[in-house]
């Protein structure tokens, strides 16, 4: 074979495609997702260890249906505990509504909020990129997400058992009539993680899920919110009601 034949053979051989460089962005995404899964399991384990948390479903059962869980709010750990008590299939469908100012204050909180919980970050004053918080929640519900929200609008750090409910719950009930509205009462977490403390106090906690409520045809905002608030209060354990009634009697005398 002469040199000319060799040249023809080399010309006919297909050129090797250049090797693709590793997709660092994709690798980083996979790694981040893996860390989020591990962190989620760790958080569930720690929550169970510190609080012995258990879920009580009274008047409803866990269903893989789109749901808006509305709960009392006394601690930054509220949605963590509620989310942790959901069965895994419901947990995967459910996004906590979280205060952007708190959960984006550090890289660790941001990772936990966005990557572990897939939280819907909102600013209560409406100054965030998403604008009005109710519109953000409505958009998430219309997109098929289930949500955990706190209709008091802020953490209850005072002596009131439950603050008045903001109008957002009413507007969401009216805008998304096919979404289940499940009242929730989180018991004892305020005592586990008192305001200003960093180290939790081990106490048994319970998350009680109540009978779903429905916005009645023609029902106004005031009556609906009063009914929703009462549905939450009705989930309190008996000892809590007795204690509250005793406090009220003492204040009245």
PDB file of C-alpha atoms in Angstrom:
ATOM      1  CA  UNK A   1       0.000   0.000   0.000  1.00  0.00           C
ATOM      2  CA  UNK A   2       1.569   3.273  -1.078  1.00  0.00           C
ATOM      3  CA  UNK A   3       1.372   6.665   0.588  1.00  0.00           C
ATOM      4  CA  UNK A   4      -1.519   7.766  -1.633  1.00  0.00           C
ATOM      5  CA  UNK A   5      -3.617   4.757  -0.535  1.00  0.00           C
ATOM      6  CA  UNK A   6      -2.861   5.538   3.109  1.00  0.00           C
ATOM      7  CA  UNK A   7      -3.999   9.125   2.652  1.00  0.00           C
ATOM      8  CA  UNK A   8      -7.265   7.960   1.044  1.00  0.00           C
ATOM      9  CA  UNK A   9      -7.875   5.546   3.936  1.00  0.00           C
ATOM     10  CA  UNK A  10      -7.252   8.280   6.490  1.00  0.00           C
ATOM     11  CA  UNK A  11      -9.565  10.658   4.631  1.00  0.00           C
ATOM     12  CA  UNK A  12     -12.349   8.048   4.629  1.00  0.00           C
ATOM     13  CA  UNK A  13     -12.100   7.321   8.372  1.00  0.00           C
ATOM     14  CA  UNK A  14     -14.736   9.197  10.412  1.00  0.00           C
ATOM     15  CA  UNK A  15     -13.406  11.860  12.678  1.00  0.00           C
ATOM     16  CA  UNK A  16     -13.750  11.199  16.386  1.00  0.00           C
ATOM     17  CA  UNK A  17     -16.220  13.487  18.092  1.00  0.00           C
ATOM     18  CA  UNK A  18     -14.546  15.615  20.716  1.00  0.00           C
ATOM     19  CA  UNK A  19     -15.133  14.341  24.228  1.00  0.00           C
ATOM     20  CA  UNK A  20     -17.769  16.331  26.053  1.00  0.00           C
ATOM     21  CA  UNK A  21     -16.636  18.130  29.136  1.00  0.00           C
ATOM     22  CA  UNK A  22     -18.479  17.082  32.304  1.00  0.00           C
ATOM     23  CA  UNK A  23     -21.655  19.101  32.836  1.00  0.00           C
ATOM     24  CA  UNK A  24     -20.722  20.676  36.128  1.00  0.00           C
ATOM     25  CA  UNK A  25     -24.079  22.403  36.500  1.00  0.00           C
ATOM     26  CA  UNK A  26     -25.943  19.100  36.152  1.00  0.00           C
ATOM     27  CA  UNK A  27     -23.578  17.378  38.568  1.00  0.00           C
ATOM     28  CA  UNK A  28     -24.064  20.184  41.074  1.00  0.00           C
ATOM     29  CA  UNK A  29     -27.855  19.904  40.749  1.00  0.00           C
ATOM     30  CA  UNK A  30     -27.781  16.145  41.335  1.00  0.00           C
ATOM     31  CA  UNK A  31     -25.481  16.565  44.335  1.00  0.00           C
ATOM     32  CA  UNK A  32     -27.650  19.325  45.786  1.00  0.00           C
ATOM     33  CA  UNK A  33     -30.776  17.208  45.335  1.00  0.00           C
ATOM     34  CA  UNK A  34     -29.093  14.265  47.041  1.00  0.00           C
ATOM     35  CA  UNK A  35     -28.058  16.433  49.971  1.00  0.00           C
ATOM     36  CA  UNK A  36     -31.612  17.780  50.221  1.00  0.00           C
ATOM     37  CA  UNK A  37     -33.053  14.255  50.458  1.00  0.00           C
ATOM     38  CA  UNK A  38     -30.570  13.308  53.179  1.00  0.00           C
ATOM     39  CA  UNK A  39     -31.208  16.567  55.044  1.00  0.00           C
ATOM     40  CA  UNK A  40     -34.969  16.018  54.846  1.00  0.00           C
ATOM     41  CA  UNK A  41     -34.690  12.566  56.399  1.00  0.00           C
ATOM     42  CA  UNK A  42     -32.377  13.943  59.076  1.00  0.00           C
ATOM     43  CA  UNK A  43     -34.815  16.747  59.921  1.00  0.00           C
ATOM     44  CA  UNK A  44     -37.704  14.280  60.196  1.00  0.00           C
ATOM     45  CA  UNK A  45     -35.608  12.085  62.490  1.00  0.00           C
ATOM     46  CA  UNK A  46     -34.520  14.978  64.712  1.00  0.00           C
ATOM     47  CA  UNK A  47     -38.081  16.333  64.900  1.00  0.00           C
ATOM     48  CA  UNK A  48     -39.303  12.932  66.023  1.00  0.00           C
ATOM     49  CA  UNK A  49     -36.487  12.563  68.543  1.00  0.00           C
ATOM     50  CA  UNK A  50     -36.975  15.981  70.152  1.00  0.00           C
ATOM     51  CA  UNK A  51     -40.765  16.140  70.129  1.00  0.00           C
ATOM     52  CA  UNK A  52     -42.002  12.558  69.789  1.00  0.00           C
ATOM     53  CA  UNK A  53     -44.392  14.129  67.312  1.00  0.00           C
ATOM     54  CA  UNK A  54     -47.436  12.181  66.232  1.00  0.00           C
ATOM     55  CA  UNK A  55     -50.235  12.989  63.835  1.00  0.00           C
ATOM     56  CA  UNK A  56     -53.897  12.586  64.749  1.00  0.00           C
ATOM     57  CA  UNK A  57     -56.311  12.613  61.831  1.00  0.00           C
ATOM     58  CA  UNK A  58     -59.757  13.311  63.280  1.00  0.00           C
ATOM     59  CA  UNK A  59     -62.579  13.891  60.838  1.00  0.00           C
ATOM     60  CA  UNK A  60     -60.375  13.244  57.822  1.00  0.00           C
ATOM     61  CA  UNK A  61     -57.773  10.824  56.516  1.00  0.00           C
ATOM     62  CA  UNK A  62     -54.493  11.437  54.693  1.00  0.00           C
ATOM     63  CA  UNK A  63     -55.391  11.637  51.012  1.00  0.00           C
ATOM     64  CA  UNK A  64     -53.238  12.314  47.971  1.00  0.00           C
ATOM     65  CA  UNK A  65     -55.574  15.144  46.999  1.00  0.00           C
ATOM     66  CA  UNK A  66     -54.703  18.782  46.593  1.00  0.00           C
ATOM     67  CA  UNK A  67     -55.021  20.320  50.046  1.00  0.00           C
ATOM     68  CA  UNK A  68     -54.530  23.629  51.805  1.00  0.00           C
ATOM     69  CA  UNK A  69     -53.534  22.914  55.403  1.00  0.00           C
ATOM     70  CA  UNK A  70     -54.131  25.963  57.638  1.00  0.00           C
ATOM     71  CA  UNK A  71     -52.586  25.852  61.100  1.00  0.00           C
ATOM     72  CA  UNK A  72     -51.842  27.879  64.222  1.00  0.00           C
ATOM     73  CA  UNK A  73     -48.446  29.555  64.258  1.00  0.00           C
ATOM     74  CA  UNK A  74     -46.284  29.974  67.364  1.00  0.00           C
ATOM     75  CA  UNK A  75     -42.783  28.990  66.222  1.00  0.00           C
ATOM     76  CA  UNK A  76     -40.469  28.957  63.210  1.00  0.00           C
ATOM     77  CA  UNK A  77     -40.586  25.172  63.577  1.00  0.00           C
ATOM     78  CA  UNK A  78     -44.335  24.899  62.940  1.00  0.00           C
ATOM     79  CA  UNK A  79     -44.251  24.028  59.274  1.00  0.00           C
ATOM     80  CA  UNK A  80     -41.280  21.710  59.832  1.00  0.00           C
ATOM     81  CA  UNK A  81     -43.306  19.673  62.308  1.00  0.00           C
ATOM     82  CA  UNK A  82     -46.466  19.653  60.185  1.00  0.00           C
ATOM     83  CA  UNK A  83     -44.524  18.709  57.043  1.00  0.00           C
ATOM     84  CA  UNK A  84     -42.684  15.954  58.920  1.00  0.00           C
ATOM     85  CA  UNK A  85     -45.922  14.317  60.092  1.00  0.00           C
ATOM     86  CA  UNK A  86     -47.373  14.003  56.594  1.00  0.00           C
ATOM     87  CA  UNK A  87     -47.060  10.598  54.908  1.00  0.00           C
ATOM     88  CA  UNK A  88     -44.206  10.574  52.347  1.00  0.00           C
ATOM     89  CA  UNK A  89     -46.533  10.664  49.322  1.00  0.00           C
ATOM     90  CA  UNK A  90     -48.333  13.747  50.671  1.00  0.00           C
ATOM     91  CA  UNK A  91     -45.085  15.357  51.786  1.00  0.00           C
ATOM     92  CA  UNK A  92     -43.804  15.248  48.222  1.00  0.00           C
ATOM     93  CA  UNK A  93     -46.865  17.193  47.026  1.00  0.00           C
ATOM     94  CA  UNK A  94     -46.929  19.799  49.792  1.00  0.00           C
ATOM     95  CA  UNK A  95     -45.114  23.131  49.989  1.00  0.00           C
ATOM     96  CA  UNK A  96     -44.951  25.193  53.174  1.00  0.00           C
ATOM     97  CA  UNK A  97     -45.598  28.916  52.812  1.00  0.00           C
ATOM     98  CA  UNK A  98     -42.594  30.529  54.492  1.00  0.00           C
ATOM     99  CA  UNK A  99     -41.383  34.016  55.335  1.00  0.00           C
ATOM    100  CA  UNK A 100     -38.745  34.982  52.791  1.00  0.00           C
ATOM    101  CA  UNK A 101     -36.992  37.375  55.162  1.00  0.00           C
ATOM    102  CA  UNK A 102     -36.315  34.578  57.674  1.00  0.00           C
ATOM    103  CA  UNK A 103     -35.569  31.622  55.396  1.00  0.00           C
ATOM    104  CA  UNK A 104     -33.299  33.532  53.024  1.00  0.00           C
ATOM    105  CA  UNK A 105     -31.303  35.159  55.828  1.00  0.00           C
ATOM    106  CA  UNK A 106     -28.459  32.616  55.514  1.00  0.00           C
ATOM    107  CA  UNK A 107     -27.224  30.037  53.019  1.00  0.00           C
ATOM    108  CA  UNK A 108     -28.165  27.170  55.327  1.00  0.00           C
ATOM    109  CA  UNK A 109     -31.725  28.406  55.879  1.00  0.00           C
ATOM    110  CA  UNK A 110     -32.066  29.116  52.177  1.00  0.00           C
ATOM    111  CA  UNK A 111     -30.966  25.558  51.336  1.00  0.00           C
ATOM    112  CA  UNK A 112     -33.352  24.036  53.877  1.00  0.00           C
ATOM    113  CA  UNK A 113     -36.264  26.222  52.830  1.00  0.00           C
ATOM    114  CA  UNK A 114     -35.914  25.915  49.069  1.00  0.00           C
ATOM    115  CA  UNK A 115     -34.186  22.581  48.483  1.00  0.00           C
ATOM    116  CA  UNK A 116     -35.445  20.460  51.377  1.00  0.00           C
ATOM    117  CA  UNK A 117     -38.982  21.817  51.815  1.00  0.00           C
ATOM    118  CA  UNK A 118     -39.537  23.370  48.373  1.00  0.00           C
ATOM    119  CA  UNK A 119     -41.115  26.219  50.340  1.00  0.00           C
ATOM    120  CA  UNK A 120     -43.105  28.987  48.711  1.00  0.00           C
ATOM    121  CA  UNK A 121     -41.150  32.044  49.828  1.00  0.00           C
ATOM    122  CA  UNK A 122     -43.227  35.155  50.401  1.00  0.00           C
ATOM    123  CA  UNK A 123     -42.784  38.561  51.956  1.00  0.00           C
ATOM    124  CA  UNK A 124     -45.743  39.503  54.109  1.00  0.00           C
ATOM    125  CA  UNK A 125     -45.487  43.144  53.027  1.00  0.00           C
ATOM    126  CA  UNK A 126     -45.787  42.143  49.356  1.00  0.00           C
ATOM    127  CA  UNK A 127     -42.422  43.698  48.463  1.00  0.00           C
ATOM    128  CA  UNK A 128     -40.869  40.485  47.123  1.00  0.00           C
ATOM    129  CA  UNK A 129     -40.497  39.548  43.478  1.00  0.00           C
ATOM    130  CA  UNK A 130     -43.747  37.575  43.536  1.00  0.00           C
ATOM    131  CA  UNK A 131     -45.806  40.522  44.751  1.00  0.00           C
ATOM    132  CA  UNK A 132     -48.990  39.919  46.727  1.00  0.00           C
ATOM    133  CA  UNK A 133     -48.631  36.803  48.949  1.00  0.00           C
ATOM    134  CA  UNK A 134     -52.225  35.691  48.316  1.00  0.00           C
ATOM    135  CA  UNK A 135     -51.635  35.876  44.559  1.00  0.00           C
ATOM    136  CA  UNK A 136     -48.487  33.770  44.962  1.00  0.00           C
ATOM    137  CA  UNK A 137     -50.373  31.132  46.937  1.00  0.00           C
ATOM    138  CA  UNK A 138     -53.234  31.170  44.446  1.00  0.00           C
ATOM    139  CA  UNK A 139     -50.780  30.642  41.582  1.00  0.00           C
ATOM    140  CA  UNK A 140     -49.162  27.705  43.403  1.00  0.00           C
ATOM    141  CA  UNK A 141     -52.555  26.103  44.056  1.00  0.00           C
ATOM    142  CA  UNK A 142     -53.594  26.602  40.449  1.00  0.00           C
ATOM    143  CA  UNK A 143     -50.338  24.885  39.476  1.00  0.00           C
ATOM    144  CA  UNK A 144     -51.354  21.777  41.426  1.00  0.00           C
ATOM    145  CA  UNK A 145     -49.357  22.208  44.641  1.00  0.00           C
ATOM    146  CA  UNK A 146     -50.710  21.539  48.109  1.00  0.00           C
ATOM    147  CA  UNK A 147     -49.777  24.200  50.663  1.00  0.00           C
ATOM    148  CA  UNK A 148     -49.210  24.661  54.384  1.00  0.00           C
ATOM    149  CA  UNK A 149     -50.231  28.158  55.478  1.00  0.00           C
ATOM    150  CA  UNK A 150     -50.657  30.059  58.739  1.00  0.00           C
ATOM    151  CA  UNK A 151     -53.735  32.286  58.449  1.00  0.00           C
ATOM    152  CA  UNK A 152     -52.877  34.351  61.537  1.00  0.00           C
ATOM    153  CA  UNK A 153     -50.351  36.039  59.259  1.00  0.00           C
ATOM    154  CA  UNK A 154     -47.574  36.148  61.852  1.00  0.00           C
ATOM    155  CA  UNK A 155     -46.205  34.123  64.753  1.00  0.00           C
ATOM    156  CA  UNK A 156     -48.349  34.293  67.854  1.00  0.00           C
ATOM    157  CA  UNK A 157     -45.840  35.095  70.598  1.00  0.00           C
ATOM    158  CA  UNK A 158     -48.363  36.487  73.086  1.00  0.00           C
ATOM    159  CA  UNK A 159     -50.822  34.953  75.510  1.00  0.00           C
ATOM    160  CA  UNK A 160     -53.752  34.724  73.080  1.00  0.00           C
ATOM    161  CA  UNK A 161     -54.532  31.133  72.196  1.00  0.00           C
ATOM    162  CA  UNK A 162     -55.116  32.090  68.538  1.00  0.00           C
ATOM    163  CA  UNK A 163     -54.901  35.430  66.756  1.00  0.00           C
ATOM    164  CA  UNK A 164     -57.663  36.651  64.411  1.00  0.00           C
ATOM    165  CA  UNK A 165     -57.331  35.117  60.950  1.00  0.00           C
ATOM    166  CA  UNK A 166     -56.306  37.259  58.002  1.00  0.00           C
ATOM    167  CA  UNK A 167     -58.473  37.429  54.896  1.00  0.00           C
ATOM    168  CA  UNK A 168     -56.065  35.442  52.700  1.00  0.00           C
ATOM    169  CA  UNK A 169     -57.656  32.108  53.617  1.00  0.00           C
ATOM    170  CA  UNK A 170     -61.060  33.382  52.500  1.00  0.00           C
ATOM    171  CA  UNK A 171     -59.735  34.655  49.166  1.00  0.00           C
ATOM    172  CA  UNK A 172     -57.955  31.350  48.478  1.00  0.00           C
ATOM    173  CA  UNK A 173     -61.075  29.347  49.372  1.00  0.00           C
ATOM    174  CA  UNK A 174     -63.091  31.443  46.940  1.00  0.00           C
ATOM    175  CA  UNK A 175     -60.493  31.330  44.150  1.00  0.00           C
ATOM    176  CA  UNK A 176     -59.738  27.581  44.443  1.00  0.00           C
ATOM    177  CA  UNK A 177     -63.025  25.854  45.394  1.00  0.00           C
ATOM    178  CA  UNK A 178     -61.773  22.354  44.518  1.00  0.00           C
ATOM    179  CA  UNK A 179     -58.896  22.437  47.003  1.00  0.00           C
ATOM    180  CA  UNK A 180     -59.510  20.694  50.346  1.00  0.00           C
ATOM    181  CA  UNK A 181     -59.267  23.092  53.292  1.00  0.00           C
ATOM    182  CA  UNK A 182     -57.987  21.144  56.299  1.00  0.00           C
ATOM    183  CA  UNK A 183     -57.690  22.844  59.717  1.00  0.00           C
ATOM    184  CA  UNK A 184     -54.645  21.866  61.793  1.00  0.00           C
ATOM    185  CA  UNK A 185     -53.693  22.406  65.432  1.00  0.00           C
ATOM    186  CA  UNK A 186     -50.035  22.112  66.432  1.00  0.00           C
ATOM    187  CA  UNK A 187     -49.812  21.340  70.134  1.00  0.00           C
ATOM    188  CA  UNK A 188     -46.899  22.112  72.476  1.00  0.00           C
ATOM    189  CA  UNK A 189     -44.317  23.359  69.965  1.00  0.00           C
ATOM    190  CA  UNK A 190     -44.328  26.812  71.557  1.00  0.00           C
ATOM    191  CA  UNK A 191     -43.089  25.133  74.742  1.00  0.00           C
ATOM    192  CA  UNK A 192     -40.503  23.053  72.879  1.00  0.00           C
ATOM    193  CA  UNK A 193     -38.950  26.063  71.135  1.00  0.00           C
ATOM    194  CA  UNK A 194     -39.798  29.211  73.134  1.00  0.00           C
ATOM    195  CA  UNK A 195     -39.122  32.577  71.535  1.00  0.00           C
ATOM    196  CA  UNK A 196     -35.455  33.557  71.691  1.00  0.00           C
ATOM    197  CA  UNK A 197     -34.133  30.063  72.444  1.00  0.00           C
ATOM    198  CA  UNK A 198     -31.788  28.077  70.231  1.00  0.00           C
ATOM    199  CA  UNK A 199     -31.858  24.723  72.024  1.00  0.00           C
ATOM    200  CA  UNK A 200     -35.233  22.918  71.940  1.00  0.00           C
ATOM    201  CA  UNK A 201     -36.735  21.518  75.149  1.00  0.00           C
ATOM    202  CA  UNK A 202     -37.763  17.866  74.611  1.00  0.00           C
ATOM    203  CA  UNK A 203     -41.563  17.651  74.945  1.00  0.00           C
ATOM    204  CA  UNK A 204     -44.221  15.543  73.267  1.00  0.00           C
ATOM    205  CA  UNK A 205     -45.947  17.348  70.397  1.00  0.00           C
ATOM    206  CA  UNK A 206     -49.084  16.480  68.493  1.00  0.00           C
ATOM    207  CA  UNK A 207     -50.311  17.673  65.106  1.00  0.00           C
ATOM    208  CA  UNK A 208     -54.092  17.321  64.832  1.00  0.00           C
ATOM    209  CA  UNK A 209     -55.793  17.362  61.432  1.00  0.00           C
ATOM    210  CA  UNK A 210     -59.507  18.207  61.455  1.00  0.00           C
ATOM    211  CA  UNK A 211     -62.535  17.863  59.215  1.00  0.00           C
ATOM    212  CA  UNK A 212     -62.154  19.813  55.949  1.00  0.00           C
ATOM    213  CA  UNK A 213     -64.285  22.936  55.695  1.00  0.00           C
ATOM    214  CA  UNK A 214     -65.947  24.359  52.598  1.00  0.00           C
ATOM    215  CA  UNK A 215     -66.805  27.935  51.696  1.00  0.00           C
ATOM    216  CA  UNK A 216     -70.598  27.942  51.528  1.00  0.00           C
ATOM    217  CA  UNK A 217     -72.365  29.570  48.614  1.00  0.00           C
ATOM    218  CA  UNK A 218     -72.871  33.228  49.403  1.00  0.00           C
ATOM    219  CA  UNK A 219     -70.914  33.021  52.677  1.00  0.00           C
ATOM    220  CA  UNK A 220     -69.170  36.282  53.530  1.00  0.00           C
ATOM    221  CA  UNK A 221     -65.600  36.754  54.688  1.00  0.00           C
ATOM    222  CA  UNK A 222     -66.363  37.431  58.352  1.00  0.00           C
ATOM    223  CA  UNK A 223     -68.516  34.345  58.891  1.00  0.00           C
ATOM    224  CA  UNK A 224     -66.156  32.067  56.948  1.00  0.00           C
ATOM    225  CA  UNK A 225     -63.078  33.187  58.877  1.00  0.00           C
ATOM    226  CA  UNK A 226     -64.930  32.832  62.183  1.00  0.00           C
ATOM    227  CA  UNK A 227     -65.911  29.289  61.227  1.00  0.00           C
ATOM    228  CA  UNK A 228     -62.359  28.439  60.084  1.00  0.00           C
ATOM    229  CA  UNK A 229     -60.936  29.813  63.326  1.00  0.00           C
ATOM    230  CA  UNK A 230     -63.375  27.780  65.390  1.00  0.00           C
ATOM    231  CA  UNK A 231     -62.495  24.643  63.395  1.00  0.00           C
ATOM    232  CA  UNK A 232     -58.883  25.154  64.487  1.00  0.00           C
ATOM    233  CA  UNK A 233     -59.775  25.828  68.120  1.00  0.00           C
ATOM    234  CA  UNK A 234     -61.971  22.722  68.239  1.00  0.00           C
ATOM    235  CA  UNK A 235     -58.866  20.602  67.606  1.00  0.00           C
ATOM    236  CA  UNK A 236     -57.198  21.618  70.866  1.00  0.00           C
ATOM    237  CA  UNK A 237     -56.812  18.868  73.457  1.00  0.00           C
ATOM    238  CA  UNK A 238     -59.231  18.935  76.371  1.00  0.00           C
ATOM    239  CA  UNK A 239     -56.605  19.927  78.963  1.00  0.00           C
ATOM    240  CA  UNK A 240     -55.680  22.958  76.856  1.00  0.00           C
ATOM    241  CA  UNK A 241     -59.291  24.100  76.738  1.00  0.00           C
ATOM    242  CA  UNK A 242     -59.696  23.677  80.494  1.00  0.00           C
ATOM    243  CA  UNK A 243     -56.480  25.636  81.102  1.00  0.00           C
ATOM    244  CA  UNK A 244     -57.614  28.441  78.796  1.00  0.00           C
ATOM    245  CA  UNK A 245     -61.060  28.608  80.393  1.00  0.00           C
ATOM    246  CA  UNK A 246     -59.424  28.818  83.806  1.00  0.00           C
ATOM    247  CA  UNK A 247     -57.225  31.683  82.670  1.00  0.00           C
ATOM    248  CA  UNK A 248     -60.224  33.500  81.227  1.00  0.00           C
ATOM    249  CA  UNK A 249     -62.166  33.048  84.476  1.00  0.00           C
ATOM    250  CA  UNK A 250     -59.240  34.393  86.488  1.00  0.00           C
ATOM    251  CA  UNK A 251     -58.940  37.415  84.228  1.00  0.00           C
ATOM    252  CA  UNK A 252     -62.675  38.099  84.481  1.00  0.00           C
ATOM    253  CA  UNK A 253     -62.637  38.049  88.291  1.00  0.00           C
TER     254      UNK A 253
END
